[in-house]
PDB file of C-alpha atoms in Angstrom:
ATOM      1  CA  MET A  38      -1.398   1.068 -15.396  1.00  0.00           C
ATOM      2  CA  LYS A  39       0.447   4.207 -15.884  1.00  0.00           C
ATOM      3  CA  PRO A  40      -2.672   6.333 -17.197  1.00  0.00           C
ATOM      4  CA  LEU A  41      -4.987   4.648 -14.198  1.00  0.00           C
ATOM      5  CA  PHE A  42      -2.423   5.886 -11.804  1.00  0.00           C
ATOM      6  CA  LEU A  43      -2.254   9.413 -12.966  1.00  0.00           C
ATOM      7  CA  MET A  44      -6.163   9.584 -13.274  1.00  0.00           C
ATOM      8  CA  SER A  45      -6.469   8.524  -9.460  1.00  0.00           C
ATOM      9  CA  VAL A  46      -3.768  11.181  -8.632  1.00  0.00           C
ATOM     10  CA  SER A  47      -5.634  13.743 -10.792  1.00  0.00           C
ATOM     11  CA  LEU A  48      -8.944  12.892  -9.115  1.00  0.00           C
ATOM     12  CA  CYS A  49      -7.265  13.118  -5.708  1.00  0.00           C
ATOM     13  CA  LEU A  50      -5.872  16.582  -6.207  1.00  0.00           C
ATOM     14  CA  LEU A  51      -9.170  17.429  -8.033  1.00  0.00           C
ATOM     15  CA  PHE A  52     -11.549  16.770  -4.990  1.00  0.00           C
ATOM     16  CA  THR A  53      -9.293  17.851  -2.340  1.00  0.00           C
ATOM     17  CA  GLY A  54     -11.054  20.730  -0.347  1.00  0.00           C
ATOM     18  CA  VAL A  55      -9.461  24.137   0.377  1.00  0.00           C
ATOM     19  CA  SER A  56      -9.601  25.514   3.965  1.00  0.00           C
ATOM     20  CA  HIS A  57      -8.579  28.702   6.074  1.00  0.00           C
ATOM     21  CA  ALA A  58      -9.428  27.287   9.544  1.00  0.00           C
ATOM     22  CA  GLN A  59      -7.754  29.882  12.008  1.00  0.00           C
ATOM     23  CA  SER A  60      -5.921  27.068  14.262  1.00  0.00           C
ATOM     24  CA  VAL A  61      -4.019  26.030  11.283  1.00  0.00           C
ATOM     25  CA  ARG A  62      -2.745  29.543  10.494  1.00  0.00           C
ATOM     26  CA  GLN A  63      -1.868  29.790  14.060  1.00  0.00           C
ATOM     27  CA  THR A  64      -0.073  26.539  14.176  1.00  0.00           C
ATOM     28  CA  LEU A  65       1.946  27.172  11.272  1.00  0.00           C
ATOM     29  CA  ASN A  66       2.607  30.875  12.176  1.00  0.00           C
ATOM     30  CA  HIS A  67       3.825  29.608  15.698  1.00  0.00           C
ATOM     31  CA  ALA A  68       5.918  26.707  13.923  1.00  0.00           C
ATOM     32  CA  ILE A  69       7.776  29.270  11.859  1.00  0.00           C
ATOM     33  CA  GLU A  70       8.243  31.521  15.009  1.00  0.00           C
ATOM     34  CA  GLN A  71       9.333  28.824  17.237  1.00  0.00           C
ATOM     35  CA  LYS A  72      11.537  27.034  14.296  1.00  0.00           C
ATOM     36  CA  THR A  73       9.681  23.889  14.414  1.00  0.00           C
ATOM     37  CA  THR A  74      10.147  23.138  10.963  1.00  0.00           C
ATOM     38  CA  ILE A  75      12.601  21.118   9.030  1.00  0.00           C
ATOM     39  CA  THR A  76      14.085  22.819   5.941  1.00  0.00           C
ATOM     40  CA  PRO A  77      16.536  20.451   4.215  1.00  0.00           C
ATOM     41  CA  SER A  78      19.257  21.765   2.215  1.00  0.00           C
ATOM     42  CA  PRO A  79      17.995  21.562  -1.554  1.00  0.00           C
ATOM     43  CA  GLU A  80      19.762  19.970  -4.188  1.00  0.00           C
ATOM     44  CA  ARG A  81      18.182  22.674  -6.519  1.00  0.00           C
ATOM     45  CA  THR A  82      16.162  25.722  -5.722  1.00  0.00           C
ATOM     46  CA  THR A  83      12.709  26.729  -7.110  1.00  0.00           C
ATOM     47  CA  PRO A  84      10.912  29.368  -7.057  1.00  0.00           C
ATOM     48  CA  GLN A  85       7.860  27.690  -5.672  1.00  0.00           C
ATOM     49  CA  ALA A  86       9.924  26.993  -2.591  1.00  0.00           C
ATOM     50  CA  ALA A  87       9.154  30.617  -1.119  1.00  0.00           C
ATOM     51  CA  GLN A  88       5.441  30.129  -1.877  1.00  0.00           C
ATOM     52  CA  TYR A  89       4.521  26.773  -0.945  1.00  0.00           C
ATOM     53  CA  GLY A  90       5.444  24.295   2.008  1.00  0.00           C
ATOM     54  CA  LEU A  91       4.499  20.609   2.661  1.00  0.00           C
ATOM     55  CA  ALA A  92       2.288  19.638   5.577  1.00  0.00           C
ATOM     56  CA  PHE A  93       3.184  16.130   6.616  1.00  0.00           C
ATOM     57  CA  ILE A  94       0.635  14.144   8.758  1.00  0.00           C
ATOM     58  CA  PHE A  95       1.754  10.946  10.362  1.00  0.00           C
ATOM     59  CA  SER A  96       1.974   8.611  13.391  1.00  0.00           C
ATOM     60  CA  SER A  97       4.943   7.775  15.008  1.00  0.00           C
ATOM     61  CA  LYS A  98       3.446   4.189  15.165  1.00  0.00           C
ATOM     62  CA  CYS A  99       2.692   3.605  11.833  1.00  0.00           C
ATOM     63  CA  PRO A 100       5.197   1.451   9.866  1.00  0.00           C
ATOM     64  CA  TYR A 101       4.101   3.170   6.406  1.00  0.00           C
ATOM     65  CA  CYS A 102       4.810   6.606   7.995  1.00  0.00           C
ATOM     66  CA  HIS A 103       8.389   5.347   8.857  1.00  0.00           C
ATOM     67  CA  LYS A 104       8.979   3.859   5.470  1.00  0.00           C
ATOM     68  CA  PHE A 105       7.638   6.965   3.630  1.00  0.00           C
ATOM     69  CA  ALA A 106       9.629   9.703   5.618  1.00  0.00           C
ATOM     70  CA  PRO A 107      12.852   9.275   3.884  1.00  0.00           C
ATOM     71  CA  THR A 108      11.018   9.493   0.553  1.00  0.00           C
ATOM     72  CA  LEU A 109       9.382  12.729   1.748  1.00  0.00           C
ATOM     73  CA  HIS A 110      12.945  13.863   3.328  1.00  0.00           C
ATOM     74  CA  ALA A 111      14.371  13.310  -0.267  1.00  0.00           C
ATOM     75  CA  PHE A 112      11.595  15.020  -2.175  1.00  0.00           C
ATOM     76  CA  ALA A 113      12.115  18.145   0.123  1.00  0.00           C
ATOM     77  CA  ARG A 114      15.461  18.342  -0.553  1.00  0.00           C
ATOM     78  CA  GLU A 115      14.833  18.059  -4.194  1.00  0.00           C
ATOM     79  CA  THR A 116      12.208  20.588  -4.356  1.00  0.00           C
ATOM     80  CA  GLY A 117      13.492  23.029  -1.514  1.00  0.00           C
ATOM     81  CA  LEU A 118      10.221  22.977   0.172  1.00  0.00           C
ATOM     82  CA  THR A 119       9.818  23.456   3.793  1.00  0.00           C
ATOM     83  CA  VAL A 120       7.993  20.176   5.504  1.00  0.00           C
ATOM     84  CA  TYR A 121       5.883  21.111   8.288  1.00  0.00           C
ATOM     85  CA  PRO A 122       5.320  17.592  10.054  1.00  0.00           C
ATOM     86  CA  PHE A 123       2.084  17.087  12.158  1.00  0.00           C
ATOM     87  CA  SER A 124       1.817  14.127  14.361  1.00  0.00           C
ATOM     88  CA  VAL A 125      -1.177  12.411  15.433  1.00  0.00           C
ATOM     89  CA  ASP A 126       0.208  10.735  18.338  1.00  0.00           C
ATOM     90  CA  GLY A 127       2.601  13.793  19.217  1.00  0.00           C
ATOM     91  CA  ARG A 128       5.694  11.782  18.641  1.00  0.00           C
ATOM     92  CA  GLY A 129       8.196  12.351  16.046  1.00  0.00           C
ATOM     93  CA  LEU A 130       9.940  10.063  13.320  1.00  0.00           C
ATOM     94  CA  PRO A 131      13.845   9.892  12.740  1.00  0.00           C
ATOM     95  CA  GLN A 132      13.659  12.511  10.080  1.00  0.00           C
ATOM     96  CA  TYR A 133      11.073  14.512  11.822  1.00  0.00           C
ATOM     97  CA  PRO A 134      11.808  14.247  15.592  1.00  0.00           C
ATOM     98  CA  HIS A 135      10.093  17.375  16.747  1.00  0.00           C
ATOM     99  CA  PRO A 136       6.680  17.337  14.905  1.00  0.00           C
ATOM    100  CA  LEU A 137       3.933  19.785  15.500  1.00  0.00           C
ATOM    101  CA  THR A 138       0.798  18.082  17.120  1.00  0.00           C
ATOM    102  CA  ALA A 139      -1.926  17.299  14.781  1.00  0.00           C
ATOM    103  CA  THR A 140      -4.962  18.345  16.680  1.00  0.00           C
ATOM    104  CA  GLN A 141      -8.589  17.691  15.991  1.00  0.00           C
ATOM    105  CA  ASP A 142      -8.656  21.161  14.295  1.00  0.00           C
ATOM    106  CA  ILE A 143      -5.816  20.412  12.089  1.00  0.00           C
ATOM    107  CA  VAL A 144      -7.214  16.907  10.931  1.00  0.00           C
ATOM    108  CA  GLN A 145     -10.278  18.522  10.227  1.00  0.00           C
ATOM    109  CA  THR A 146      -8.938  21.189   8.311  1.00  0.00           C
ATOM    110  CA  PHE A 147      -6.836  18.960   6.081  1.00  0.00           C
ATOM    111  CA  TYR A 148      -9.067  15.669   5.769  1.00  0.00           C
ATOM    112  CA  HIS A 149     -12.574  17.351   6.700  1.00  0.00           C
ATOM    113  CA  SER A 150     -13.303  14.687   8.683  1.00  0.00           C
ATOM    114  CA  THR A 151     -11.832  13.760  12.180  1.00  0.00           C
ATOM    115  CA  THR A 152     -12.720   9.896  11.986  1.00  0.00           C
ATOM    116  CA  ASN A 153     -11.675   8.690   8.599  1.00  0.00           C
ATOM    117  CA  ILE A 154      -8.165   9.542   8.129  1.00  0.00           C
ATOM    118  CA  THR A 155      -5.219   8.081   6.313  1.00  0.00           C
ATOM    119  CA  TYR A 156      -1.683   8.670   6.910  1.00  0.00           C
ATOM    120  CA  PRO A 157       1.191   9.107   5.790  1.00  0.00           C
ATOM    121  CA  THR A 158      -0.452  12.208   3.974  1.00  0.00           C
ATOM    122  CA  VAL A 159       1.241  15.109   2.420  1.00  0.00           C
ATOM    123  CA  PHE A 160      -0.641  18.342   1.352  1.00  0.00           C
ATOM    124  CA  LEU A 161       1.022  21.011  -0.447  1.00  0.00           C
ATOM    125  CA  VAL A 162       0.094  24.426   1.380  1.00  0.00           C
ATOM    126  CA  ASN A 163       0.359  27.777  -0.103  1.00  0.00           C
ATOM    127  CA  LEU A 164       2.168  29.387   2.697  1.00  0.00           C
ATOM    128  CA  HIS A 165       0.339  32.789   1.856  1.00  0.00           C
ATOM    129  CA  ASN A 166      -3.239  32.089   2.367  1.00  0.00           C
ATOM    130  CA  ARG A 167      -3.049  28.521   3.761  1.00  0.00           C
ATOM    131  CA  LYS A 168      -4.917  27.003   0.568  1.00  0.00           C
ATOM    132  CA  HIS A 169      -3.881  23.136   0.034  1.00  0.00           C
ATOM    133  CA  VAL A 170      -4.302  20.185  -2.046  1.00  0.00           C
ATOM    134  CA  THR A 171      -3.225  16.714  -1.374  1.00  0.00           C
ATOM    135  CA  LEU A 172      -0.174  15.220  -2.687  1.00  0.00           C
ATOM    136  CA  SER A 173      -0.076  11.986  -1.433  1.00  0.00           C
ATOM    137  CA  LEU A 174      -2.104   9.468   0.499  1.00  0.00           C
ATOM    138  CA  GLY A 175       0.210   6.347   2.072  1.00  0.00           C
ATOM    139  CA  ASN A 176       3.700   5.260   1.390  1.00  0.00           C
ATOM    140  CA  VAL A 177       4.186   6.316  -2.105  1.00  0.00           C
ATOM    141  CA  PRO A 178       7.120   6.449  -4.112  1.00  0.00           C
ATOM    142  CA  LEU A 179       9.259   9.467  -4.819  1.00  0.00           C
ATOM    143  CA  SER A 180       8.143   9.429  -8.466  1.00  0.00           C
ATOM    144  CA  ALA A 181       4.174   9.712  -7.311  1.00  0.00           C
ATOM    145  CA  LEU A 182       5.165  12.921  -5.082  1.00  0.00           C
ATOM    146  CA  GLU A 183       7.315  14.356  -8.195  1.00  0.00           C
ATOM    147  CA  THR A 184       4.022  13.558 -10.346  1.00  0.00           C
ATOM    148  CA  THR A 185       1.266  15.130  -8.233  1.00  0.00           C
ATOM    149  CA  TYR A 186       3.427  18.179  -7.153  1.00  0.00           C
ATOM    150  CA  GLN A 187       4.412  18.953 -10.743  1.00  0.00           C
ATOM    151  CA  ALA A 188       0.434  18.239 -11.773  1.00  0.00           C
ATOM    152  CA  SER A 189      -0.429  20.523  -8.725  1.00  0.00           C
ATOM    153  CA  LEU A 190       1.836  23.618 -10.480  1.00  0.00           C
ATOM    154  CA  THR A 191       0.794  22.854 -13.895  1.00  0.00           C
ATOM    155  CA  TYR A 192      -3.022  21.817 -14.111  1.00  0.00           C
ATOM    156  CA  PRO A 193      -5.257  24.956 -13.963  1.00  0.00           C
ATOM    157  CA  HIS A 194      -7.900  23.409 -11.926  1.00  0.00           C
ATOM    158  CA  ILE A 195      -5.537  22.237  -9.258  1.00  0.00           C
ATOM    159  CA  LYS A 196      -3.419  25.324  -9.493  1.00  0.00           C
ATOM    160  CA  ALA A 197      -6.628  27.560  -9.191  1.00  0.00           C
ATOM    161  CA  GLN A 198      -7.315  25.684  -5.666  1.00  0.00           C
ATOM    162  CA  LEU A 199      -4.037  27.125  -4.291  1.00  0.00           C
ATOM    163  CA  GLN A 200      -4.280  30.819  -5.581  1.00  0.00           C
ATOM    164  CA  TRP A 201      -6.149  33.718  -3.770  1.00  0.00           C
ATOM    165  CA  ASN A 202      -9.653  34.088  -3.447  1.00  0.00           C
ATOM    166  CA  THR A 203     -11.129  36.811  -5.889  1.00  0.00           C
ATOM    167  CA  HIS A 204     -12.814  38.195  -2.667  1.00  0.00           C
ATOM    168  CA  SER A 205      -9.980  38.192  -0.139  1.00  0.00           C
ATOM    169  CA  SER A 206      -6.335  39.032   0.219  1.00  0.00           C
ATOM    170  CA  PRO A 207      -3.914  38.209   3.062  1.00  0.00           C
ATOM    171  CA  SER A 208      -4.429  41.615   4.331  1.00  0.00           C
ATOM    172  CA  SER A 209      -8.011  41.133   4.898  1.00  0.00           C
ATOM    173  CA  TRP A 210      -7.118  37.845   6.986  1.00  0.00           C
ATOM    174  CA  GLY A 211      -4.777  40.022   9.151  1.00  0.00           C
ATOM    175  CA  TYR A 212      -1.896  37.814   8.677  1.00  0.00           C
ATOM    176  CA  TYR A 213       0.979  37.270   6.198  1.00  0.00           C
ATOM    177  CA  LEU A 214       3.192  34.105   7.014  1.00  0.00           C
ATOM    178  CA  PRO A 215       7.102  34.642   6.187  1.00  0.00           C
ATOM    179  CA  VAL A 216       9.146  33.293   3.860  1.00  0.00           C
ATOM    180  CA  PRO A 217      10.448  30.040   5.380  1.00  0.00           C
ATOM    181  CA  PRO A 218      13.918  29.940   6.713  1.00  0.00           C
ATOM    182  CA  LYS A 219      17.241  30.335   4.979  1.00  0.00           C
ATOM    183  CA  ARG A 220      17.935  27.159   2.926  1.00  0.00           C
ATOM    184  CA  GLY A 221      20.552  24.764   4.097  1.00  0.00           C
ATOM    185  CA  SER A 222      19.584  25.013   7.755  1.00  0.00           C
ATOM    186  CA  ILE A 223      17.874  22.503   9.761  1.00  0.00           C
ATOM    187  CA  MET A 224      15.626  24.126  12.590  1.00  0.00           C
ATOM    188  CA  ILE A 225      14.178  22.299  15.337  1.00  0.00           C
TER     189      ILE A 225
END
């Protein structure tokens, strides 16, 4: 059972597309400027916390999203990663009461479709170039998040999806996302 699970997680990460949509860049930049992210106080700090963030796409009407939000909150505390909550219906969850709105452009960027989306979904996003991979689809346990996160930082083919394109740099895109807010603060 465990090898089948790890294989499906690896395939999910392998086939996750990478995008650079301007609207997502603008939304994430706006989120940092307006302090609409939630940065839980981490139990331990990691060097990846300054480079990566978590895009969490959910619906306030989804019971699985409500069940999953505490798991994501615990994962964010454990890793020190900033969560960027995106709500498809514009309303929050108890752990993420002031989400960003998941516009059609944002949904298209992350899912590559606006008609067949699953939530809750968590994407690991490189904060410097906006490339992303899927960490989870649906209400998954904390151990699954930890496994896919470690795989995304370890497996060369997945890690490469998050790195700079050899033909571009942050300066050629005309923006650079600042480091997430100081740890230990909750910003809404």
